[in-house]
Amino acid sequence: GQQVMQIPQYQHVQEGEDFTTYCNSSTTLSNIQWYKQRPGGHPVFLIQLVKSGEVKKQKRLTFQFGEAKKNSSLHITATQTTDVGTYFCAGAGGGNKLTFGTGTQLKVEL
Amino acid sequence: DVKVTQSSRYLVKRTGEKVFLECVQDMDHENMFWYRQDPGLGLRLIYFSYDVKMKEKGDIPEGYSVSREKKERFSLILESASTNQTSMYLCASSPRDPRTDTQYFGPGTRLTVL
């Protein structure tokens, strides 16, 4: 079945450093979604990308969908302590559901 | 605001017990989902339902069953709980298209099976 992997699994950064998580699918995706889960919380939708090569920004967050629609990335510029949490990508391949990635846990130290 | 509620935040059960986890959504969503979340494995889909009384297996359905008798309620059943089912269980709902619509998650139930 479809597999969606994310790297890295964990990332510790100093506040102010940049952070990137990568999402790779075993199949071509029709769309990719990103979610954020704060510690002790539940996943919350951030954004959806649909077009090949699409780039979207939300303040310090930049989301990109690969040209082949099999990978995506989330980049955070100048991390803050409020960015702490686990980031999940989720994509729809050939089936009738979203498949979530393995997640990247971000810790930000002062 | 969409609200998805789960019956318990924490649950402790013994091996062999029958366990019911309930989820309710208040936005008339067609789709409801049950996931389990384990460190390093992300969110894995157990079952989902796209309509009342309709269900479809996810990636890890073994040891679980589900019930959706009413549109707003989706139950996850562990027929005979085992220690390897200790996990965080998350319920979610989405409006119409299970492939493209945003999913709204409940707060989760942390289940411990002793």
PDB file of N, CA and C in Angstrom, chain A residues 1 3-4 8-10 14-15 22-23 39 43 45 48-49 54 59 71 74 77 79 81 83 90 93 101-102 107-108:
ATOM      1  N   GLY A   1       0.809  -1.203   0.000  1.00  0.00           N
ATOM      2  CA  GLY A   1       0.000   0.000   0.000  1.00  0.00           C
ATOM      3  C   GLY A   1       0.843   1.253   0.000  1.00  0.00           C
ATOM      4  N   GLN A   3       2.846   4.377   1.113  1.00  0.00           N
ATOM      5  CA  GLN A   3       3.613   4.726   2.301  1.00  0.00           C
ATOM      6  C   GLN A   3       4.078   6.178   2.192  1.00  0.00           C
ATOM      7  N   VAL A   4       4.016   6.855   3.322  1.00  0.00           N
ATOM      8  CA  VAL A   4       4.469   8.248   3.368  1.00  0.00           C
ATOM      9  C   VAL A   4       5.461   8.380   4.515  1.00  0.00           C
ATOM     10  N   PRO A   8      13.487  14.645   9.151  1.00  0.00           N
ATOM     11  CA  PRO A   8      13.907  13.662  10.157  1.00  0.00           C
ATOM     12  C   PRO A   8      12.758  13.278  11.081  1.00  0.00           C
ATOM     13  N   GLN A   9      12.969  12.301  11.928  1.00  0.00           N
ATOM     14  CA  GLN A   9      11.946  11.918  12.896  1.00  0.00           C
ATOM     15  C   GLN A   9      11.930  12.937  14.040  1.00  0.00           C
ATOM     16  N   TYR A  10      13.115  13.405  14.425  1.00  0.00           N
ATOM     17  CA  TYR A  10      13.235  14.408  15.484  1.00  0.00           C
ATOM     18  C   TYR A  10      14.183  15.506  15.025  1.00  0.00           C
ATOM     19  N   GLN A  14      17.982  25.583  18.000  1.00  0.00           N
ATOM     20  CA  GLN A  14      18.004  26.746  18.875  1.00  0.00           C
ATOM     21  C   GLN A  14      17.003  27.753  18.332  1.00  0.00           C
ATOM     22  N   GLU A  15      16.358  28.471  19.213  1.00  0.00           N
ATOM     23  CA  GLU A  15      15.414  29.485  18.760  1.00  0.00           C
ATOM     24  C   GLU A  15      16.110  30.441  17.784  1.00  0.00           C
ATOM     25  N   TYR A  22      10.871  16.940   5.589  1.00  0.00           N
ATOM     26  CA  TYR A  22      10.635  16.437   4.242  1.00  0.00           C
ATOM     27  C   TYR A  22       9.673  15.262   4.282  1.00  0.00           C
ATOM     28  N   CYS A  23       8.814  15.221   3.283  1.00  0.00           N
ATOM     29  CA  CYS A  23       7.771  14.199   3.190  1.00  0.00           C
ATOM     30  C   CYS A  23       7.911  13.498   1.849  1.00  0.00           C
ATOM     31  N   PRO A  39       2.372  19.586  21.703  1.00  0.00           N
ATOM     32  CA  PRO A  39       2.518  18.577  22.765  1.00  0.00           C
ATOM     33  C   PRO A  39       1.247  18.463  23.596  1.00  0.00           C
ATOM     34  N   PRO A  43      -3.785  16.744  16.178  1.00  0.00           N
ATOM     35  CA  PRO A  43      -3.369  17.368  14.909  1.00  0.00           C
ATOM     36  C   PRO A  43      -4.366  18.419  14.448  1.00  0.00           C
ATOM     37  N   PHE A  45      -5.078  21.084  11.134  1.00  0.00           N
ATOM     38  CA  PHE A  45      -4.784  21.355   9.725  1.00  0.00           C
ATOM     39  C   PHE A  45      -4.061  22.681   9.554  1.00  0.00           C
ATOM     40  N   GLN A  48      -3.143  22.957   2.472  1.00  0.00           N
ATOM     41  CA  GLN A  48      -3.214  21.927   1.441  1.00  0.00           C
ATOM     42  C   GLN A  48      -2.566  22.450   0.165  1.00  0.00           C
ATOM     43  N   LEU A  49      -1.799  21.583  -0.496  1.00  0.00           N
ATOM     44  CA  LEU A  49      -1.188  21.890  -1.784  1.00  0.00           C
ATOM     45  C   LEU A  49      -1.729  20.903  -2.801  1.00  0.00           C
ATOM     46  N   GLU A  54       3.846  23.596  -6.534  1.00  0.00           N
ATOM     47  CA  GLU A  54       3.186  24.679  -5.800  1.00  0.00           C
ATOM     48  C   GLU A  54       3.965  25.054  -4.546  1.00  0.00           C
ATOM     49  N   LYS A  59       3.165  33.184   6.917  1.00  0.00           N
ATOM     50  CA  LYS A  59       4.106  33.901   7.794  1.00  0.00           C
ATOM     51  C   LYS A  59       5.504  33.283   7.660  1.00  0.00           C
ATOM     52  N   ASN A  71       6.663  14.281  -3.363  1.00  0.00           N
ATOM     53  CA  ASN A  71       7.305  14.757  -2.153  1.00  0.00           C
ATOM     54  C   ASN A  71       6.881  16.181  -1.849  1.00  0.00           C
ATOM     55  N   LEU A  74       8.226  21.283   4.363  1.00  0.00           N
ATOM     56  CA  LEU A  74       7.784  22.397   5.201  1.00  0.00           C
ATOM     57  C   LEU A  74       9.029  23.044   5.778  1.00  0.00           C
ATOM     58  N   THR A  77      11.222  29.430   8.995  1.00  0.00           N
ATOM     59  CA  THR A  77      12.308  30.399   9.115  1.00  0.00           C
ATOM     60  C   THR A  77      12.319  30.978  10.523  1.00  0.00           C
ATOM     61  N   THR A  79      12.883  29.857  13.814  1.00  0.00           N
ATOM     62  CA  THR A  79      11.945  29.175  14.697  1.00  0.00           C
ATOM     63  C   THR A  79      11.737  29.927  16.008  1.00  0.00           C
ATOM     64  N   THR A  81       9.600  29.396  20.022  1.00  0.00           N
ATOM     65  CA  THR A  81       9.155  28.318  20.923  1.00  0.00           C
ATOM     66  C   THR A  81       7.729  27.895  20.614  1.00  0.00           C
ATOM     67  N   ASP A  83       6.643  27.183  17.821  1.00  0.00           N
ATOM     68  CA  ASP A  83       6.675  26.227  16.717  1.00  0.00           C
ATOM     69  C   ASP A  83       6.833  24.790  17.203  1.00  0.00           C
ATOM     70  N   ALA A  90       0.196  14.580   4.948  1.00  0.00           N
ATOM     71  CA  ALA A  90      -0.802  13.563   4.618  1.00  0.00           C
ATOM     72  C   ALA A  90      -1.133  13.710   3.150  1.00  0.00           C
ATOM     73  N   GLY A  93      -3.080   9.118  -2.468  1.00  0.00           N
ATOM     74  CA  GLY A  93      -2.518   8.484  -3.645  1.00  0.00           C
ATOM     75  C   GLY A  93      -3.622   7.880  -4.483  1.00  0.00           C
ATOM     76  N   GLY A 101       1.869  10.788   7.156  1.00  0.00           N
ATOM     77  CA  GLY A 101       3.278  10.485   7.288  1.00  0.00           C
ATOM     78  C   GLY A 101       3.641  10.116   8.711  1.00  0.00           C
ATOM     79  N   THR A 102       4.908   9.785   8.891  1.00  0.00           N
ATOM     80  CA  THR A 102       5.389   9.332  10.192  1.00  0.00           C
ATOM     81  C   THR A 102       5.636  10.478  11.163  1.00  0.00           C
ATOM     82  N   LYS A 107      11.671  20.309  18.462  1.00  0.00           N
ATOM     83  CA  LYS A 107      11.882  20.940  19.765  1.00  0.00           C
ATOM     84  C   LYS A 107      12.718  22.183  19.560  1.00  0.00           C
ATOM     85  N   VAL A 108      12.330  23.262  20.203  1.00  0.00           N
ATOM     86  CA  VAL A 108      13.025  24.531  20.072  1.00  0.00           C
ATOM     87  C   VAL A 108      13.558  24.937  21.438  1.00  0.00           C
TER      88      VAL A 108
END
